[in-house]
GROMACS .gro file of C-alpha atoms in nm:
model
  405
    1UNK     CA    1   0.393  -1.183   4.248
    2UNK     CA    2   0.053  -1.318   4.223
    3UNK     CA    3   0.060  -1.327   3.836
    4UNK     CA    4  -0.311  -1.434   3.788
    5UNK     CA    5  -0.439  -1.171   3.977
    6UNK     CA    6  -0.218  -0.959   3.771
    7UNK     CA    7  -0.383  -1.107   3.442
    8UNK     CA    8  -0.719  -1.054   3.629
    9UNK     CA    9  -0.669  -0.694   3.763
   10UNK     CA   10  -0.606  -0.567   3.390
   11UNK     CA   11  -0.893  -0.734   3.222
   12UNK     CA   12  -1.111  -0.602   3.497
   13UNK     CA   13  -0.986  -0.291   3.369
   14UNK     CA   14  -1.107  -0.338   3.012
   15UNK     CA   15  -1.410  -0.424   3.136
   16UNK     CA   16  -1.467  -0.114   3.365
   17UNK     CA   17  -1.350   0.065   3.006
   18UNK     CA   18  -1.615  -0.102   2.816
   19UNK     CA   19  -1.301  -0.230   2.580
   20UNK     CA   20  -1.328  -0.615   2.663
   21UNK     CA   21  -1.364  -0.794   2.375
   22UNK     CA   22  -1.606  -1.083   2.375
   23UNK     CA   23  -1.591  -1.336   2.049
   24UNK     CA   24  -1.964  -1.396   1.873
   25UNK     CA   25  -1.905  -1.797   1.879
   26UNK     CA   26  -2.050  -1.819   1.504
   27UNK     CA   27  -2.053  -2.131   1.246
   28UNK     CA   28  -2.084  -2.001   0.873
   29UNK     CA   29  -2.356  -2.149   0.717
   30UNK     CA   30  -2.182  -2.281   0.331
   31UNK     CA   31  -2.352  -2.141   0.051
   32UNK     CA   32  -2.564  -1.915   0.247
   33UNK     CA   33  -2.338  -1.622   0.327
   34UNK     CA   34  -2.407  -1.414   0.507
   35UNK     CA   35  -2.602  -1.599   0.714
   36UNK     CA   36  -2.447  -1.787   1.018
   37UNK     CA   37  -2.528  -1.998   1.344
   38UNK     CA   38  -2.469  -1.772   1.648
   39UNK     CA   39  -2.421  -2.020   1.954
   40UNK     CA   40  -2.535  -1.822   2.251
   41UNK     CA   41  -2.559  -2.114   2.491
   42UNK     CA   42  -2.905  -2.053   2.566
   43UNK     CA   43  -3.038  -2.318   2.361
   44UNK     CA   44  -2.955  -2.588   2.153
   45UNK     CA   45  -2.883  -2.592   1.807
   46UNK     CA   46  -2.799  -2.171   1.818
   47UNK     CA   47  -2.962  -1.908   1.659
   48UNK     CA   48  -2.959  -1.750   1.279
   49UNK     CA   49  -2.767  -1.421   1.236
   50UNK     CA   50  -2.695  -1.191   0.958
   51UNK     CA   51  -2.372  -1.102   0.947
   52UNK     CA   52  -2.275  -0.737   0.809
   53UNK     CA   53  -1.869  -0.704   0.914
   54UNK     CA   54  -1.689  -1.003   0.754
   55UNK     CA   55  -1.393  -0.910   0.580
   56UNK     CA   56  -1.482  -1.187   0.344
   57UNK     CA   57  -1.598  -0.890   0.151
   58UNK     CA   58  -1.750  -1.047  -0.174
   59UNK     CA   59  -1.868  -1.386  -0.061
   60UNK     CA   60  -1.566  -1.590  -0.183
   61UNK     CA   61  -1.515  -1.787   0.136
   62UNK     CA   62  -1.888  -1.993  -0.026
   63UNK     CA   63  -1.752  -1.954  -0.389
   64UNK     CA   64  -1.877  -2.273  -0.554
   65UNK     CA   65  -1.523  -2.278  -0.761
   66UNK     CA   66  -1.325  -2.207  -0.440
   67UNK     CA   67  -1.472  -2.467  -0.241
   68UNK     CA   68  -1.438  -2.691  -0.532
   69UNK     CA   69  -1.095  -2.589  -0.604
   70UNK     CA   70  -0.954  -2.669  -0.193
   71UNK     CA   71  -1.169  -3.028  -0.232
   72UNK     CA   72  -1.015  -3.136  -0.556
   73UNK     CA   73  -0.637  -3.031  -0.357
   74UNK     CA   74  -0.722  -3.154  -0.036
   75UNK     CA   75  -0.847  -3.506  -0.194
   76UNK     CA   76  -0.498  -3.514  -0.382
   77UNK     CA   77  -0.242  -3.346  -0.193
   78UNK     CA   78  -0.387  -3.394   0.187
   79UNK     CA   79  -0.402  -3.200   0.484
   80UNK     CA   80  -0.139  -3.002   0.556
   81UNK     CA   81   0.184  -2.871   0.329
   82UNK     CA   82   0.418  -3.116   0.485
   83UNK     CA   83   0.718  -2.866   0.632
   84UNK     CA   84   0.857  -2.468   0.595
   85UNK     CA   85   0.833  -2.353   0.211
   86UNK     CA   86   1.253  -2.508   0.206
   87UNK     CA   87   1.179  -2.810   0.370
   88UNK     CA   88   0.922  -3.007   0.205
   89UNK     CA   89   0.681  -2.771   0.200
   90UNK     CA   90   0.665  -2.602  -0.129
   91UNK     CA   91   0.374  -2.746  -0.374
   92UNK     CA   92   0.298  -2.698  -0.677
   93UNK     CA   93  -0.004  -2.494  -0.544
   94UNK     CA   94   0.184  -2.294  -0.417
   95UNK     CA   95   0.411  -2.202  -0.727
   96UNK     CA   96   0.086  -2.180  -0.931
   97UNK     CA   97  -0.051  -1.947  -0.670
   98UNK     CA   98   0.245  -1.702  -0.696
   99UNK     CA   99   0.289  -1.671  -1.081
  100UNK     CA  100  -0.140  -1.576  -1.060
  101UNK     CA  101  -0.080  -1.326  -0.792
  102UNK     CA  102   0.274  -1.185  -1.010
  103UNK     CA  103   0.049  -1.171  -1.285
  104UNK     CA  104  -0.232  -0.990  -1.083
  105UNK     CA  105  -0.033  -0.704  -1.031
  106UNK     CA  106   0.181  -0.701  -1.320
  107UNK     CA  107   0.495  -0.741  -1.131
  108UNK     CA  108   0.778  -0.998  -1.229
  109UNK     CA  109   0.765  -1.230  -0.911
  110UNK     CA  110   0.497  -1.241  -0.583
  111UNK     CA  111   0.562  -1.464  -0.268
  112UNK     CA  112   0.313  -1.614  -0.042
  113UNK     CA  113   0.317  -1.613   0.338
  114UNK     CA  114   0.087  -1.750   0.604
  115UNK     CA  115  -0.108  -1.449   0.689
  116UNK     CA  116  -0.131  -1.048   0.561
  117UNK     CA  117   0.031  -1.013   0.896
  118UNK     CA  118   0.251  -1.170   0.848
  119UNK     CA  119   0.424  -1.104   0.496
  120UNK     CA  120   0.343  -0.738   0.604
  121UNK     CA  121   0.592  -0.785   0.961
  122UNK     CA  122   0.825  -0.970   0.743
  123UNK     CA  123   0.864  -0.802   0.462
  124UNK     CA  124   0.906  -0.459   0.623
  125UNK     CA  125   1.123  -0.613   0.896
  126UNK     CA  126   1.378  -0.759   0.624
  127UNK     CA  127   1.439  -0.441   0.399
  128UNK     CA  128   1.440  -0.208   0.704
  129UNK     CA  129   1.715  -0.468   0.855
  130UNK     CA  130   1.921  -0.582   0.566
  131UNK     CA  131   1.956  -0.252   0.359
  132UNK     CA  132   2.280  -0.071   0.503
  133UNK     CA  133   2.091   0.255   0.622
  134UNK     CA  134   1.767   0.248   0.553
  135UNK     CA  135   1.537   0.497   0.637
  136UNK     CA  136   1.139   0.427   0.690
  137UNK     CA  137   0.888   0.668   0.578
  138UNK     CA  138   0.558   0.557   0.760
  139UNK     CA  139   0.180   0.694   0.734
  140UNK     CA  140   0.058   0.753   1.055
  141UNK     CA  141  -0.204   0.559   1.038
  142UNK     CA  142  -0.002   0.243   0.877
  143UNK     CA  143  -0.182  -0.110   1.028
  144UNK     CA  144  -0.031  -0.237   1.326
  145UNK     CA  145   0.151  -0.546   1.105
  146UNK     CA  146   0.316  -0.276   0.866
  147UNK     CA  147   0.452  -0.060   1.259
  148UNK     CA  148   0.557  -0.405   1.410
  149UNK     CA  149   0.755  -0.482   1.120
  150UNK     CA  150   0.944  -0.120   1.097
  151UNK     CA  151   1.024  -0.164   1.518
  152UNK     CA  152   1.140  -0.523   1.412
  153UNK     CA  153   1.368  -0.371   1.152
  154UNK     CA  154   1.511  -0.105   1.411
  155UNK     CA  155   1.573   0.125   1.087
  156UNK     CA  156   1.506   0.483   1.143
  157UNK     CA  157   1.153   0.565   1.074
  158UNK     CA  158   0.983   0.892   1.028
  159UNK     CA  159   0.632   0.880   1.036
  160UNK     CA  160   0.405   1.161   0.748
  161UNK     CA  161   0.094   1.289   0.824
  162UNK     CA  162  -0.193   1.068   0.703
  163UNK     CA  163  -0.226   1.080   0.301
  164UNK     CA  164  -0.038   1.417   0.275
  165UNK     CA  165   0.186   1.417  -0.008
  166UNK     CA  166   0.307   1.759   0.086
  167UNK     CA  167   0.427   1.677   0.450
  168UNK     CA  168   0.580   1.359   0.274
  169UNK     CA  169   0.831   1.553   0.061
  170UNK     CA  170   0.889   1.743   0.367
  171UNK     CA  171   1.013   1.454   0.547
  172UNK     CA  172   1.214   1.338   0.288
  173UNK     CA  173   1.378   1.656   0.199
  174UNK     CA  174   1.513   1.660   0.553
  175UNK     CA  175   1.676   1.281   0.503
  176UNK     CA  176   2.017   1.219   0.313
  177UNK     CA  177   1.971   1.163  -0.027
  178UNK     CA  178   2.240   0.888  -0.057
  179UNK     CA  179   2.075   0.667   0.210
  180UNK     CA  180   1.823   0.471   0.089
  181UNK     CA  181   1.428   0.516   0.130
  182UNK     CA  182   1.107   0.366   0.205
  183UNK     CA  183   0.786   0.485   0.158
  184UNK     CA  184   0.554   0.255   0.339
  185UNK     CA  185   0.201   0.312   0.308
  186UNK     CA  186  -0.183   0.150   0.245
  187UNK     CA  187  -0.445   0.204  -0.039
  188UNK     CA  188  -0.773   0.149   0.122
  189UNK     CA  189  -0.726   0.206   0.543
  190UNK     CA  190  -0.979  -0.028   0.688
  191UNK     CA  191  -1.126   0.180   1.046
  192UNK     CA  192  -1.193   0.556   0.796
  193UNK     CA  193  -1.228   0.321   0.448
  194UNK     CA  194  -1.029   0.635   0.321
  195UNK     CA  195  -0.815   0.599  -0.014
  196UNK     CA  196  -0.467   0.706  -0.034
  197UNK     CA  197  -0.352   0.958  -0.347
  198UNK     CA  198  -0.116   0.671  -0.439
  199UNK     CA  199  -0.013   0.860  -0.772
  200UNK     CA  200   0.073   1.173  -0.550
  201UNK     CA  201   0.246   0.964  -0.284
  202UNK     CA  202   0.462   0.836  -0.614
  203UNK     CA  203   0.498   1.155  -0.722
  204UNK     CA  204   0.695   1.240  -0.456
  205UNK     CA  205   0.854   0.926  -0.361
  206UNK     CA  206   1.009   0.909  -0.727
  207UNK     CA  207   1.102   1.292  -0.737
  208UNK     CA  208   1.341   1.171  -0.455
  209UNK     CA  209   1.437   0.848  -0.564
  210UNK     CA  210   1.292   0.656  -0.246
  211UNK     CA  211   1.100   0.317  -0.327
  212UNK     CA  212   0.756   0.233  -0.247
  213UNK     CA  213   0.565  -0.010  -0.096
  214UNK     CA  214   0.171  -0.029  -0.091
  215UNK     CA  215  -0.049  -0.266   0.150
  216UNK     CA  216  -0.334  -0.345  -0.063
  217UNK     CA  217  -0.483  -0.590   0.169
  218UNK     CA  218  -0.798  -0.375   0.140
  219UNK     CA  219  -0.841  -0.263  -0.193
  220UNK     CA  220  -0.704  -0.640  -0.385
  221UNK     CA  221  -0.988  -0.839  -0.551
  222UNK     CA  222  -1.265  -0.534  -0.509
  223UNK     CA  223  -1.105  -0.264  -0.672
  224UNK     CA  224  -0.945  -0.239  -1.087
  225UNK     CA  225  -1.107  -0.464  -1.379
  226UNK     CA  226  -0.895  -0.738  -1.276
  227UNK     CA  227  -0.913  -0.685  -0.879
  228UNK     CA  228  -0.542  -0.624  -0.898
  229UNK     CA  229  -0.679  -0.313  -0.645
  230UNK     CA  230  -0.699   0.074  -0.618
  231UNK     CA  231  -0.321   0.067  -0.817
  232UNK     CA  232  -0.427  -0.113  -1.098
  233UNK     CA  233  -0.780   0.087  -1.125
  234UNK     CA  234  -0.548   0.372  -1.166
  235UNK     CA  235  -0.295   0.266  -1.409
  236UNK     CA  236  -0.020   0.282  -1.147
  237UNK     CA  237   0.074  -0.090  -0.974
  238UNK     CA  238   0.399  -0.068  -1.235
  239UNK     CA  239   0.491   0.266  -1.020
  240UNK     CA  240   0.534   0.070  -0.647
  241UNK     CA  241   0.833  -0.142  -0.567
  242UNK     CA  242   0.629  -0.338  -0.332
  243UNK     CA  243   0.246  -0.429  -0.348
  244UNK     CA  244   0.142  -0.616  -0.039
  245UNK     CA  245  -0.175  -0.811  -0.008
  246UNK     CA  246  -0.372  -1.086   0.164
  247UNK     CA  247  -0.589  -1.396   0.064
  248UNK     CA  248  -0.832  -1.353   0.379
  249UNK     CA  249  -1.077  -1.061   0.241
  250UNK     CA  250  -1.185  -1.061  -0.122
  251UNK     CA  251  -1.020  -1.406  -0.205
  252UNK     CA  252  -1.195  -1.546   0.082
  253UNK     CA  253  -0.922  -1.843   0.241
  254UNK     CA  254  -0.593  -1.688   0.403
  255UNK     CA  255  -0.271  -1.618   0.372
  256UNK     CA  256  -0.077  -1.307   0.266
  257UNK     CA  257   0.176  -1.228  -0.005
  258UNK     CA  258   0.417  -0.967  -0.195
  259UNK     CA  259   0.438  -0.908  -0.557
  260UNK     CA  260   0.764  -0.711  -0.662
  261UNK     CA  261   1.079  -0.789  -0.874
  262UNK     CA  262   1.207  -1.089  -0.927
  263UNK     CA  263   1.496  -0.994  -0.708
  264UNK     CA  264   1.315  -0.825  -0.401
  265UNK     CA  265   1.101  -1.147  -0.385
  266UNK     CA  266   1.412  -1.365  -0.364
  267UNK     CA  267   1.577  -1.163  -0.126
  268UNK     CA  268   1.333  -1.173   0.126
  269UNK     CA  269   1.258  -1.532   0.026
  270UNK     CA  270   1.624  -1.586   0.120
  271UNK     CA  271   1.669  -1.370   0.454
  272UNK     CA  272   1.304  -1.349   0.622
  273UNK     CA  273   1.257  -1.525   0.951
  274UNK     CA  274   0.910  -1.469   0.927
  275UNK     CA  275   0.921  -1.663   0.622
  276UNK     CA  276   1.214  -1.896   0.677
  277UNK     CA  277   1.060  -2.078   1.006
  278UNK     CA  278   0.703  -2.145   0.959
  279UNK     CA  279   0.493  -2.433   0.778
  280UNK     CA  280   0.404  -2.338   0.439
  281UNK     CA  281  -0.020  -2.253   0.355
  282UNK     CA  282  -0.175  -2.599   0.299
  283UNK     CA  283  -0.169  -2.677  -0.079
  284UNK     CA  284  -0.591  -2.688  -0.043
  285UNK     CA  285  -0.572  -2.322   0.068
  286UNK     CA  286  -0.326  -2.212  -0.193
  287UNK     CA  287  -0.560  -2.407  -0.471
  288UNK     CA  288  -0.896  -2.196  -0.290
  289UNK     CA  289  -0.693  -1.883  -0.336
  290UNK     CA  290  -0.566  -1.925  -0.722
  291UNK     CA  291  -0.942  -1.997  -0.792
  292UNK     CA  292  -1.065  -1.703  -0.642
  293UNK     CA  293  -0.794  -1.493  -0.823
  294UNK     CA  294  -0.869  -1.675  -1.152
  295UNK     CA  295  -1.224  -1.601  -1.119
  296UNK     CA  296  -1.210  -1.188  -0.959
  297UNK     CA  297  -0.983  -1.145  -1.291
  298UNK     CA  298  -1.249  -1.240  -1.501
  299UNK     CA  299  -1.567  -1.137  -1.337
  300UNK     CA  300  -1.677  -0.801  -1.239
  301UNK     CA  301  -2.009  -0.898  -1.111
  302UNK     CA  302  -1.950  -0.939  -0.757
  303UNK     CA  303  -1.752  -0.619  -0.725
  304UNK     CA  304  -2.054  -0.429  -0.937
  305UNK     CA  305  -2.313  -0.560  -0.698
  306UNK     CA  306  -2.118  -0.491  -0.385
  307UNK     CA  307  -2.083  -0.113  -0.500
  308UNK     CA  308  -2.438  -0.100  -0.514
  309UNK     CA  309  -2.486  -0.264  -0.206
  310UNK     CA  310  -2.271  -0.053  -0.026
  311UNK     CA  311  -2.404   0.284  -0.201
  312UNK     CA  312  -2.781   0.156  -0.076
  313UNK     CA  313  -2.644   0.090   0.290
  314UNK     CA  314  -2.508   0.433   0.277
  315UNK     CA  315  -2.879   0.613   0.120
  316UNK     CA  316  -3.080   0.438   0.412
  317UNK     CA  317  -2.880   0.484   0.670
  318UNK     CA  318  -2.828   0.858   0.541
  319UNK     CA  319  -3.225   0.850   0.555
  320UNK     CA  320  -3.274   0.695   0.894
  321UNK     CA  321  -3.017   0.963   1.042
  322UNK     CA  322  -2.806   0.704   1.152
  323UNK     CA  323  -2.440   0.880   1.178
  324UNK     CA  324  -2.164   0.716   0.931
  325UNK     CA  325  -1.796   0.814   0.779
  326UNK     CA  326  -1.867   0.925   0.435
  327UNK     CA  327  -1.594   0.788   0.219
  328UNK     CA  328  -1.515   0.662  -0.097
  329UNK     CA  329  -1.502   0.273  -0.023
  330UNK     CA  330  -1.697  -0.042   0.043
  331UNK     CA  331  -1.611   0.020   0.460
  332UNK     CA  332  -1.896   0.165   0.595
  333UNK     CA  333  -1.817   0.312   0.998
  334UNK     CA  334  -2.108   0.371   1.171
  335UNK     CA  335  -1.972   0.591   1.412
  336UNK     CA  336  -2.048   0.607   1.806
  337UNK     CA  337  -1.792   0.792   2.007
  338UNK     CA  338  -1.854   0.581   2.325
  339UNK     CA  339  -1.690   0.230   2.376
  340UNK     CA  340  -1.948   0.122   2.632
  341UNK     CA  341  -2.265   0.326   2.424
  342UNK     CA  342  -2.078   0.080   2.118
  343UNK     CA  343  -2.096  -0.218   2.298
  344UNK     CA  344  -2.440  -0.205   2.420
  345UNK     CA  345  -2.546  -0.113   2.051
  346UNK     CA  346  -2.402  -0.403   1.940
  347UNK     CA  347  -2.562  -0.622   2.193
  348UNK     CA  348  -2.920  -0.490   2.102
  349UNK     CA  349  -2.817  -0.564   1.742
  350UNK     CA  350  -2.705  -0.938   1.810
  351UNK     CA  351  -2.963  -1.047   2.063
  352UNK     CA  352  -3.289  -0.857   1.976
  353UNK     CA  353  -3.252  -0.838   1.583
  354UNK     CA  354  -3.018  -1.113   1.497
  355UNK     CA  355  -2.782  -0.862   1.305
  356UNK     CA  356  -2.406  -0.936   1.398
  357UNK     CA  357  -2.171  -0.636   1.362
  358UNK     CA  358  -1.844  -0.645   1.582
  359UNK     CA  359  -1.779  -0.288   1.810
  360UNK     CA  360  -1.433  -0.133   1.699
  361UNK     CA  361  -1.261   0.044   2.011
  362UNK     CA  362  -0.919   0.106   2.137
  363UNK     CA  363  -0.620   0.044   2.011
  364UNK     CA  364  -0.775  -0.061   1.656
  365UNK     CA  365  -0.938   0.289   1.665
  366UNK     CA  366  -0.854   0.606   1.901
  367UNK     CA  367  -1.108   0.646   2.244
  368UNK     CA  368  -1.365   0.872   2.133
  369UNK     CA  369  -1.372   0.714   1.817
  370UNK     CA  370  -1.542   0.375   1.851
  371UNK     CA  371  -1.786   0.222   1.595
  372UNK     CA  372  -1.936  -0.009   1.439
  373UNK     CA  373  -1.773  -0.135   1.094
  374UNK     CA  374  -2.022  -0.250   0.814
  375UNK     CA  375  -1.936  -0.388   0.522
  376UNK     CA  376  -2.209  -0.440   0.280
  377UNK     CA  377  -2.134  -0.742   0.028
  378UNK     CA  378  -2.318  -0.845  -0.284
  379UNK     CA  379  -2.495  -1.089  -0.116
  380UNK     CA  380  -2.662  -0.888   0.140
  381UNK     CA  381  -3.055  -0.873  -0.025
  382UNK     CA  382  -3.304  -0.547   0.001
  383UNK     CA  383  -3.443  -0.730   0.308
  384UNK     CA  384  -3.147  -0.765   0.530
  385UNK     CA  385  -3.107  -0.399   0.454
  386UNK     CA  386  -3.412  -0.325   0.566
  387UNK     CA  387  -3.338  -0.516   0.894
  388UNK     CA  388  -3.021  -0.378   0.958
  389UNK     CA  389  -3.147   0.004   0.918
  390UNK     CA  390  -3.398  -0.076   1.122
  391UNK     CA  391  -3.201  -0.261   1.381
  392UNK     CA  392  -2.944   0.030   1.395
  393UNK     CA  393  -3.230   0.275   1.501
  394UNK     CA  394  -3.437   0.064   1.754
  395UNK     CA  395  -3.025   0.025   1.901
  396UNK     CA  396  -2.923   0.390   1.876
  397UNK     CA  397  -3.254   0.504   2.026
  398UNK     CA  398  -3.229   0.250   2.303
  399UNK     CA  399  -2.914   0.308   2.415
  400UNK     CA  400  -2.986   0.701   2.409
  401UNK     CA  401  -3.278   0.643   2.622
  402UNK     CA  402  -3.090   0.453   2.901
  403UNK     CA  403  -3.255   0.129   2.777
  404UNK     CA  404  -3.052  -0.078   2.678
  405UNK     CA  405  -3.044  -0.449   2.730
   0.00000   0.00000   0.00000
């Protein structure tokens, strides 16, 4: 077998699909987000962009107390954590990190992995595996991390139609009561920016005695008067068994993490691969985090000014006709319905208008679907509004004219 031609063939496929994916090489400009360097190589030095879909959703990544916070740690602890979190690995940071995170969502213990991806594969992997006949109740349109982990776990899984309480209890009237349940499901969904009825969802889960566990990786640091997310802005976090969420969006570094009992923490602590075999988060990144915690428990500011944002994005592009998901989020999906049509769009935003907004296709969203996903911060100004709306109409019309770049 001629296995780079094989490698070749199916990219050329994506390609005929419109579905490639082509990286925007960008530097992030430090204290000027969101601005950033695209390098186009087609002349030195790159060019400016605004950029209106980084999950860094509030601007934390520039934080003057984050980037503080990983200089102080990096100048005292070094580079790297030094091993796994049992060999060497575990620093102080890190402990420090997961009593702020316990305490962010009210729950007795929280423990830290290297990505939201990862604690989110582990974590599900672990209780599906270890607890004697466990059954999975999935939403069906769980993340990708959340379905990897359930197929890891090889528990039996029954999948509920999207935020429906009602089809829920359904499924779990049909399951043994003895056996023990899961209800796995997310708060904010990141392609829709649609918001589960998590007090329904534990309605049900409870009237059947199943536990719960929420991916918040959306909805942590943006949503509640602490940013302990869309459970603690409704009273609720003390409800879920599990809350799941990640340092890369609102906290701005990386990394991922559970909060839960004492014992759930310690028993995945003590049987997760995913856990087990990898090199701990730097210390410097686990200081970054704990300061952006610290300071989304105590400030409101940034997640006032991003509502705002985002309800302005929503009014002009509502005005300029440009086609969007209404929801009740800060995830704005400017929708297309074409992956190629998306693609060009995005193109015409990037190279003529210097507005950088990534095209969503397949798998992350289904074909017909595609779009582009904004998400307006509290640093994006009343003029990079203007440009994007008027961007987004100079692309749409383009590309419905035949004319596009």
């Amino acid at each position: 077998m001629d296995h780079d031609a094989f490698f070749r063939g199916e990219l050329d496929g994506l390609r005929r699909d419109g579905r490639y994916r082509v990286f925007a090489d960008l530097e992030r400009q430090a204290g000027d987000f969101p601005r950033a360097t695209w390098h186009d190589d087609i002349g030195p030095g790159g060019r400016p962009v605004t950029v209106w879909c980084s999950n860094d959703y509030l601007g934390m990544g520039q934080h003057p107390a984050v980037v503080a916070a990983m200089h102080e740690a990096l100048d005292r602890c070094g580079a790297g954590a030094g091993g796994t979190r049992n060999i060497s690995g575990t620093s102080h940071e890190h402990v420090l990190l997961e009593r702020e995170l316990a305490d962010l969502h009210g729950k007795e213990a929280a423990l830290l992995f290297t990505s939201g991806y990862v604690s989110n594969w582990a974590t599900l992997s672990t209780l599906g595996s270890r607890i004697p006949g466990c059954v999975i109740l999935s939403d069906a349109q769980n993340h990708a991390s959340m379905i990897e982990g359930m197929r890891h776990s090889r528990a039996e899984r029954h999948v509920f139609a999207h935020n429906d309480p009602a089809d829920l209890d359904r499924c779990l009237s049909h399951i043994d009561p003895a056996r023990p349940r899961l209800v796995a499901f997310e708060s904010v969904y990141s392609m829709d920016g649609d918001i589960a009825p998590i007090a329904e969802i534990c309605d049900v889960a409870e009237r059947h005695g199943a536990m719960t566990y929420l991916d918040e990786v959306h909805g942590v640091g943006l949503y509640g008067p602490r940013g302990g997310g869309i459970a603690e802005r409704e009273g609720i976090a003390h409800r879920l068994t599990v809350i799941e969420g990640t340092l890369a969006k609102a906290f701005g570094v990386v990394g991922g993490y559970i909060a839960a009992s004492a014992a759930l923490c310690d028993f995945v602590r003590s049987f997760a691969s995913g856990f087990i075999f990898t090199s701990a988060l730097p210390p410097a990144v686990a200081a970054g985090a704990r300061a952006a915690v610290r300071h989304l428990k105590a400030s409101d500011a940034e997640r006032r000014r991003q509502q705002a944002t985002v309800a302005e994005v929503r009014r002009r592009l509502n005005a300029a006709g440009i086609p969007h998901l209404d929801n009740p989020s800060h995830i704005v999906p400017v929708m297309v319905g074409d992956a190629r049509r998306c693609k060009a769009i995005a193109d015409i935003l990037l190279e003529r208008h210097g507005v950088y907004v990534q095209p969503i296709n397949y798998p992350t969203v289904p074909v017909g679907s595609e779009r582009l996903r904004i998400t307006p911060s509290p640093l994006h100004g009343a003029a990079d509004i203007d440009q994007l709306v008027a961007a987004l109409t100079d692309a749409f019309a383009a590309t419905r004219l035949g004319r596009a770049a």
